[in-house]
Short mmCIF file of C-alpha atoms (C1' of nucleotides) in Angstrom, two decimals:
data_model
loop_
_atom_site.label_atom_id
_atom_site.label_comp_id
_atom_site.label_asym_id
_atom_site.label_seq_id
_atom_site.Cartn_x
_atom_site.Cartn_y
_atom_site.Cartn_z
CA MET A 1 16.29 17.07 28.95
CA ASP A 2 14.71 13.88 29.51
CA SER A 3 12.34 12.92 26.36
CA LYS A 4 9.90 11.28 28.50
CA ILE A 5 9.05 14.07 30.89
CA PHE A 6 9.03 16.22 27.97
CA ASN A 7 6.23 14.48 26.39
CA LEU A 8 4.27 14.04 29.46
CA LYS A 9 4.39 17.69 30.10
CA ALA A 10 3.28 18.34 26.44
CA LYS A 11 0.75 15.75 26.61
CA LEU A 12 -0.96 17.85 29.28
CA GLU A 13 -0.75 21.10 27.84
CA VAL A 14 -2.00 19.48 24.35
CA TYR A 15 -4.97 17.89 26.70
CA LYS A 16 -6.04 21.12 28.34
CA ALA A 17 -6.41 22.64 25.09
CA MET A 18 -8.37 19.90 23.61
CA THR A 19 -10.35 19.71 26.68
CA ASN A 20 -10.67 23.96 26.97
CA GLY A 21 -10.86 23.03 30.44
CA ALA A 22 -13.34 20.26 31.00
CA ASN A 23 -14.93 19.48 28.10
CA PHE A 24 -14.04 18.99 24.50
CA ALA A 25 -16.66 20.99 22.78
CA ASP A 26 -15.85 24.27 21.31
CA CYS A 27 -12.58 23.36 20.66
CA PRO A 28 -10.28 24.85 17.75
CA VAL A 29 -7.99 21.66 17.95
CA ARG A 30 -10.96 19.49 16.90
CA ASP A 31 -12.14 21.77 14.43
CA VAL A 32 -8.55 21.84 12.90
CA ILE A 33 -8.14 17.90 13.06
CA GLN A 34 -11.90 17.18 11.60
CA GLY A 35 -10.99 19.37 8.47
CA ILE A 36 -8.01 17.27 7.66
CA SER A 37 -9.35 13.79 9.11
CA GLY A 38 -11.75 13.46 6.02
CA LYS A 39 -11.50 10.40 3.90
CA TRP A 40 -9.24 11.75 1.02
CA SER A 41 -7.87 15.14 2.62
CA SER A 42 -4.86 13.55 3.96
CA LEU A 43 -3.95 11.26 0.84
CA LEU A 44 -4.43 14.36 -1.35
CA VAL A 45 -1.95 16.45 0.89
CA MET A 46 0.41 13.76 1.06
CA ALA A 47 0.26 13.53 -2.76
CA LEU A 48 0.65 17.21 -3.31
CA ALA A 49 3.54 17.20 -0.76
CA GLU A 50 5.39 15.55 -3.54
CA LYS A 51 4.64 18.13 -6.17
CA PRO A 52 2.07 20.19 -7.77
CA TYR A 53 -0.55 18.36 -9.43
CA ARG A 54 -3.47 19.30 -11.77
CA PHE A 55 -6.91 18.10 -11.73
CA GLY A 56 -6.97 15.47 -13.87
CA GLU A 57 -3.56 14.54 -12.59
CA LEU A 58 -5.04 14.07 -9.21
CA ARG A 59 -7.83 11.90 -10.54
CA ARG A 60 -5.69 9.30 -12.32
CA LEU A 61 -3.17 9.23 -9.44
CA VAL A 62 -6.17 8.37 -6.94
CA PRO A 63 -8.37 6.18 -9.03
CA ASP A 64 -11.23 5.39 -6.59
CA ILE A 65 -11.96 8.93 -5.61
CA SER A 66 -15.00 10.31 -7.36
CA GLN A 67 -14.65 13.36 -9.67
CA ARG A 68 -17.12 14.97 -7.09
CA MET A 69 -15.12 14.33 -3.88
CA LEU A 70 -11.71 15.35 -5.65
CA THR A 71 -13.49 18.86 -6.65
CA GLN A 72 -15.14 18.84 -2.84
CA THR A 73 -12.09 18.06 -1.12
CA LEU A 74 -9.71 20.13 -2.97
CA HIS A 75 -12.25 23.34 -2.55
CA ASP A 76 -12.04 22.44 1.51
CA LEU A 77 -8.40 22.19 1.61
CA GLN A 78 -8.25 25.60 -0.47
CA ARG A 79 -10.57 27.34 1.91
CA ASP A 80 -8.69 26.33 5.11
CA GLY A 81 -5.51 27.22 3.54
CA TYR A 82 -3.78 24.33 2.91
CA VAL A 83 -3.68 24.32 -0.85
CA HIS A 84 -3.26 26.89 -3.50
CA ARG A 85 -5.28 26.92 -6.61
CA GLU A 86 -4.05 28.64 -9.85
CA VAL A 87 -5.41 28.63 -13.14
CA PHE A 88 -3.31 28.98 -16.23
CA PRO A 89 -4.97 30.41 -19.23
CA THR A 90 -3.47 27.87 -21.47
CA LYS A 91 -5.87 26.49 -24.82
CA PRO A 92 -7.92 24.33 -22.66
CA PRO A 93 -7.33 26.29 -19.21
CA SER A 94 -5.79 23.94 -17.12
CA VAL A 95 -5.70 24.08 -13.11
CA GLU A 96 -3.00 23.35 -10.69
CA TYR A 97 -2.94 22.47 -7.26
CA SER A 98 -0.16 22.90 -4.65
CA LEU A 99 0.63 23.16 -1.05
CA THR A 100 0.92 26.48 0.59
CA ASP A 101 3.29 27.32 3.52
CA LEU A 102 0.58 26.30 6.06
CA GLY A 103 0.13 22.99 4.26
CA ARG A 104 3.95 22.23 4.02
CA SER A 105 3.80 22.82 7.53
CA MET A 106 1.14 20.16 8.25
CA PHE A 107 2.52 17.82 5.86
CA ASP A 108 5.56 17.02 8.78
CA PRO A 109 3.50 15.70 11.24
CA LEU A 110 1.14 14.02 8.98
CA TYR A 111 3.98 12.44 7.61
CA HIS A 112 4.98 10.90 10.72
CA LEU A 113 1.38 9.64 11.25
CA VAL A 114 1.72 7.91 7.81
CA GLN A 115 5.43 6.37 8.93
CA TRP A 116 3.65 5.14 11.67
CA ALA A 117 1.01 3.39 9.95
CA GLU A 118 3.32 2.05 7.15
CA LEU A 119 5.61 0.20 10.31
CA ASN A 120 2.18 -0.73 11.97
CA HIS A 121 0.09 -1.95 9.32
CA ASP A 122 0.78 -5.60 9.88
CA ALA A 123 -0.35 -5.32 13.71
CA VAL A 124 -3.24 -3.86 12.82
CA ARG A 125 -4.35 -6.27 10.53
CA ASP A 126 -3.40 -9.13 12.88
CA ALA A 127 -5.46 -7.54 15.35
CA ARG A 128 -8.47 -7.25 13.02
CA ALA A 129 -7.82 -11.18 12.07
CA ALA A 130 -7.74 -12.11 15.73
CA PHE A 131 -10.92 -9.74 16.54
CA ASN A 132 -12.86 -11.12 13.68
CA ALA A 133 -11.88 -15.00 14.83
CA THR A 134 -13.44 -14.14 18.54
CA GLN A 135 -16.79 -13.14 16.70
CA ASP A 136 -17.27 -16.57 15.15
CA MET B 1 22.99 13.68 10.17
CA ASP B 2 21.09 16.70 8.60
CA SER B 3 17.49 16.72 9.62
CA LYS B 4 16.36 17.96 5.95
CA ILE B 5 18.12 14.93 3.97
CA PHE B 6 16.65 12.78 6.42
CA ASN B 7 13.37 13.91 6.09
CA LEU B 8 13.45 13.83 2.11
CA LYS B 9 15.10 10.77 2.01
CA ALA B 10 12.17 9.47 4.43
CA LYS B 11 9.50 11.19 2.50
CA LEU B 12 10.43 9.17 -0.59
CA GLU B 13 10.15 5.94 1.14
CA VAL B 14 6.65 6.44 2.45
CA TYR B 15 5.55 7.94 -0.84
CA LYS B 16 7.02 4.65 -2.36
CA ALA B 17 4.89 2.77 0.09
CA MET B 18 1.73 4.67 -0.37
CA THR B 19 1.69 5.10 -4.14
CA ASN B 20 2.12 1.06 -4.19
CA GLY B 21 4.23 1.86 -7.22
CA ALA B 22 2.41 4.13 -9.06
CA ASN B 23 -1.12 3.96 -7.76
CA PHE B 24 -2.50 4.60 -4.53
CA ALA B 25 -5.29 1.59 -4.74
CA ASP B 26 -4.79 -1.73 -2.37
CA CYS B 27 -2.49 0.43 -0.24
CA PRO B 28 -2.28 -1.02 3.17
CA VAL B 29 -1.01 2.52 4.84
CA ARG B 30 -4.25 4.11 3.20
CA ASP B 31 -5.83 1.31 5.06
CA VAL B 32 -4.86 2.16 8.59
CA ILE B 33 -5.09 5.82 8.23
CA GLN B 34 -8.83 5.57 7.05
CA GLY B 35 -9.12 3.61 10.37
CA ILE B 36 -8.01 6.59 12.79
CA SER B 37 -9.31 9.13 10.42
CA GLY B 38 -12.82 8.93 11.69
CA LYS B 39 -14.58 11.99 13.20
CA TRP B 40 -14.35 10.33 16.41
CA SER B 41 -11.24 8.20 16.52
CA SER B 42 -8.54 10.26 17.36
CA LEU B 43 -10.47 12.17 19.80
CA LEU B 44 -11.12 9.22 21.62
CA VAL B 45 -7.35 7.65 21.28
CA MET B 46 -6.55 11.48 23.10
CA ALA B 47 -8.96 11.02 25.90
CA LEU B 48 -7.98 7.43 26.60
CA ALA B 49 -4.05 8.35 26.29
CA GLU B 50 -4.81 10.07 29.46
CA LYS B 51 -5.84 7.46 31.19
CA PRO B 52 -8.80 4.49 30.99
CA TYR B 53 -12.27 5.82 30.62
CA ARG B 54 -15.43 3.85 31.09
CA PHE B 55 -18.06 4.29 28.65
CA GLY B 56 -20.45 6.66 30.09
CA GLU B 57 -17.09 8.83 31.14
CA LEU B 58 -16.30 8.84 27.74
CA ARG B 59 -20.28 10.14 26.79
CA ARG B 60 -19.95 13.01 29.52
CA LEU B 61 -16.45 13.94 28.21
CA VAL B 62 -17.34 14.12 24.94
CA PRO B 63 -20.85 15.42 24.73
CA ASP B 64 -21.88 15.92 21.24
CA ILE B 65 -20.95 12.47 20.55
CA SER B 66 -24.23 10.09 20.06
CA GLN B 67 -24.19 7.14 22.23
CA ARG B 68 -24.54 5.19 18.56
CA MET B 69 -21.29 6.17 17.48
CA LEU B 70 -19.55 6.34 20.66
CA THR B 71 -20.20 2.51 20.86
CA GLN B 72 -19.45 1.84 17.03
CA THR B 73 -16.05 3.96 17.08
CA LEU B 74 -14.87 2.27 20.46
CA HIS B 75 -15.68 -0.95 18.58
CA ASP B 76 -13.92 -0.54 15.47
CA LEU B 77 -10.84 0.53 17.68
CA GLN B 78 -11.04 -2.34 19.63
CA ARG B 79 -11.21 -4.35 16.21
CA ASP B 80 -8.12 -2.87 15.29
CA GLY B 81 -6.10 -2.96 18.25
CA TYR B 82 -5.84 0.29 19.48
CA VAL B 83 -7.99 -0.20 22.43
CA HIS B 84 -8.83 -2.92 25.04
CA ARG B 85 -12.54 -3.34 26.44
CA GLU B 86 -12.57 -4.70 29.98
CA VAL B 87 -15.77 -6.01 31.55
CA PHE B 88 -16.09 -5.75 35.30
CA PRO B 89 -18.77 -7.79 36.75
CA THR B 90 -19.71 -5.03 39.69
CA LYS B 91 -23.33 -4.82 40.69
CA PRO B 92 -24.05 -2.66 37.44
CA PRO B 93 -21.69 -4.15 35.56
CA SER B 94 -18.93 -1.30 34.27
CA VAL B 95 -16.76 -1.63 31.01
CA GLU B 96 -13.67 -0.11 31.03
CA TYR B 97 -11.72 1.31 27.81
CA SER B 98 -7.91 1.54 27.78
CA LEU B 99 -5.28 2.11 25.15
CA THR B 100 -3.36 -0.97 24.13
CA ASP B 101 0.36 -1.22 23.70
CA LEU B 102 -0.28 -0.49 19.81
CA GLY B 103 -2.86 2.31 20.63
CA ARG B 104 -0.44 4.07 22.97
CA SER B 105 2.70 3.85 20.00
CA MET B 106 0.04 5.33 18.07
CA PHE B 107 -0.77 8.24 20.47
CA ASP B 108 3.26 9.44 19.72
CA PRO B 109 2.41 10.73 16.11
CA LEU B 110 -1.06 11.74 16.47
CA TYR B 111 -0.30 14.03 19.52
CA HIS B 112 2.14 15.43 17.14
CA LEU B 113 -0.79 16.09 14.75
CA VAL B 114 -2.64 17.67 17.74
CA GLN B 115 0.10 19.86 18.73
CA TRP B 116 0.77 21.02 15.02
CA ALA B 117 -3.39 21.75 15.09
CA GLU B 118 -3.02 23.81 18.00
CA LEU B 119 -0.14 25.78 16.79
CA ASN B 120 -2.08 26.69 13.43
CA HIS B 121 -5.95 26.78 14.48
CA ASP B 122 -5.74 30.69 14.00
CA ALA B 123 -3.93 30.47 10.71
CA VAL B 124 -6.64 27.88 9.41
CA ARG B 125 -9.43 30.24 10.93
CA ASP B 126 -7.75 33.35 9.10
CA ALA B 127 -7.55 31.25 6.03
CA ARG B 128 -11.36 30.65 6.07
CA ALA B 129 -12.32 33.82 6.75
CA ALA B 130 -10.31 35.18 3.73
CA PHE B 131 -11.62 32.71 1.48
CA ASN B 132 -15.00 33.26 2.21
CA ALA B 133 -14.44 36.90 1.89
CA THR B 134 -13.85 36.32 -1.48
CA GLN B 135 -16.93 33.97 -2.12
CA ASP B 136 -19.17 37.33 -1.67
"C1'" DA C 1 -43.69 1.01 43.44
"C1'" DG C 2 -40.90 4.19 41.29
"C1'" DT C 3 -36.79 6.49 40.09
"C1'" DG C 4 -32.11 6.48 38.40
"C1'" DC C 5 -27.95 4.35 36.93
"C1'" DT C 6 -25.01 0.94 33.80
"C1'" DG C 7 -23.66 -0.04 28.85
"C1'" DG C 8 -25.78 -0.73 25.30
"C1'" DT C 9 -29.52 -1.58 20.85
"C1'" DC C 10 -33.23 -0.69 17.22
"C1'" DT C 11 -35.63 2.78 14.39
"C1'" DC C 12 -35.90 6.78 11.98
"C1'" DT C 13 -34.37 11.14 9.75
"C1'" DT C 14 -30.72 13.84 7.90
"C1'" DT C 15 -26.44 14.57 6.20
"C1'" DT C 16 -22.44 12.71 3.22
"C1'" DT C 17 -20.61 9.79 -0.29
"C1'" DG C 18 -20.49 7.30 -4.49
"C1'" DA C 19 -21.71 6.53 -9.49
"C1'" DG C 20 -22.13 8.20 -13.53
"C1'" DA C 21 -24.36 11.67 -16.95
"C1'" DC C 22 -23.81 15.69 -18.75
"C1'" DC C 23 -21.64 20.82 -20.49
"C1'" DA C 24 -18.86 24.11 -22.86
"C1'" DC C 25 -14.30 25.06 -24.56
"C1'" DT C 26 -10.30 23.55 -27.83
"C1'" DC C 27 -7.73 20.73 -30.11
"C1'" DA C 28 -6.32 17.14 -33.55
"C1'" DA C 29 -7.17 13.60 -36.86
"C1'" DC C 30 -10.02 12.08 -40.57
"C1'" DG D 1 -16.54 19.80 -41.22
"C1'" DT D 2 -17.45 16.30 -38.02
"C1'" DT D 3 -16.01 13.19 -35.02
"C1'" DG D 4 -13.45 11.98 -30.88
"C1'" DA D 5 -10.59 12.92 -26.72
"C1'" DG D 6 -9.10 15.94 -23.23
"C1'" DT D 7 -9.56 20.22 -20.18
"C1'" DG D 8 -12.04 21.09 -15.28
"C1'" DG D 9 -16.24 20.98 -13.62
"C1'" DT D 10 -21.48 20.59 -11.84
"C1'" DC D 11 -26.33 17.89 -11.21
"C1'" DT D 12 -28.72 14.28 -10.31
"C1'" DC D 13 -30.17 10.26 -8.01
"C1'" DA D 14 -29.13 6.37 -5.04
"C1'" DA D 15 -26.41 4.17 -1.60
"C1'" DA D 16 -23.86 4.37 2.74
"C1'" DA D 17 -23.00 6.69 6.92
"C1'" DA D 18 -23.98 9.29 11.09
"C1'" DG D 19 -26.96 12.05 14.42
"C1'" DA D 20 -31.48 11.94 17.46
"C1'" DG D 21 -33.98 9.45 20.66
"C1'" DA D 22 -36.84 5.64 21.97
"C1'" DC D 23 -36.34 1.68 24.31
"C1'" DC D 24 -34.07 -2.73 27.12
"C1'" DA D 25 -32.51 -5.64 31.16
"C1'" DG D 26 -30.68 -5.87 35.48
"C1'" DC D 27 -29.56 -3.69 39.80
"C1'" DA D 28 -29.69 -0.39 43.84
"C1'" DC D 29 -31.72 3.08 46.63
"C1'" DT D 30 -35.90 5.29 48.61
#
DNA sequence: AGTGCTGGTCTCTTTTTGAGACCACTCAAC
DNA sequence: GTTGAGTGGTCTCAAAAAGAGACCAGCACT
């Protein structure tokens, strides 16, 4: 099967799903995308894809997240079924966060996007520099 | 080549790129990801992937975006090199927005994520319902 | 002269985020 | 026994971002 034709067909399907027939409102895809497009969500999913982490470990791993946002983002990821939260009754109780099957299945496309970002951050940096130059 | 092994290898590469050697700070990948993970960015890129649109068309296409955020998001997308802005000197001057090559190349991984969202929004909805049930 | 369409900007309010203090608990060192 | 650090958070307040809506110049049509 020709990949280009496949892509065009698939694009149309997804586009229809997004537009929900002529408008973008009330679209479940938007709902899901917005849930994972938060400032810290993708970062935490990427981290937890490597291995489960405890709360404090994540805080040290992502030093510029506030404790408040770490709590809240993990809570949201748990609510949407991406992350599993397990409390271990150790002497100081420890809490471990890990990806669920759903979270792992999302890691795959997310990883493609991250890979793209890795390949293209130079182009983006150049575009920004060029754009800023025109603004002077 | 075994796809699983390839994925694991690639994961490690990207993980190293993201962690920048043991910490997530000062990471260009984060910079790029955050630029496209805004509330409206992915939506506009998806729309413009179909065909170029004018400002007013985008506003009608995405009815719940404020004019202010539409202006600003398009401006940011243009600054980062994803979107081209062209002014046509018609009687009321019209402005057309279209994807650049960089924007089109980003559409591909973004599209995978949207496709995943389309396939899994039921699971997310169920997870939310189940989670909310435990909170009662 | 009034109305509408173009692509915006400006101001104000509400929401989201960030910074940092605080908390109860436990363990280990002093 | 008392201090200090580590556990996973919550609470409060300030700053930043986003949403709502008025406003604007220019032109066309009526």
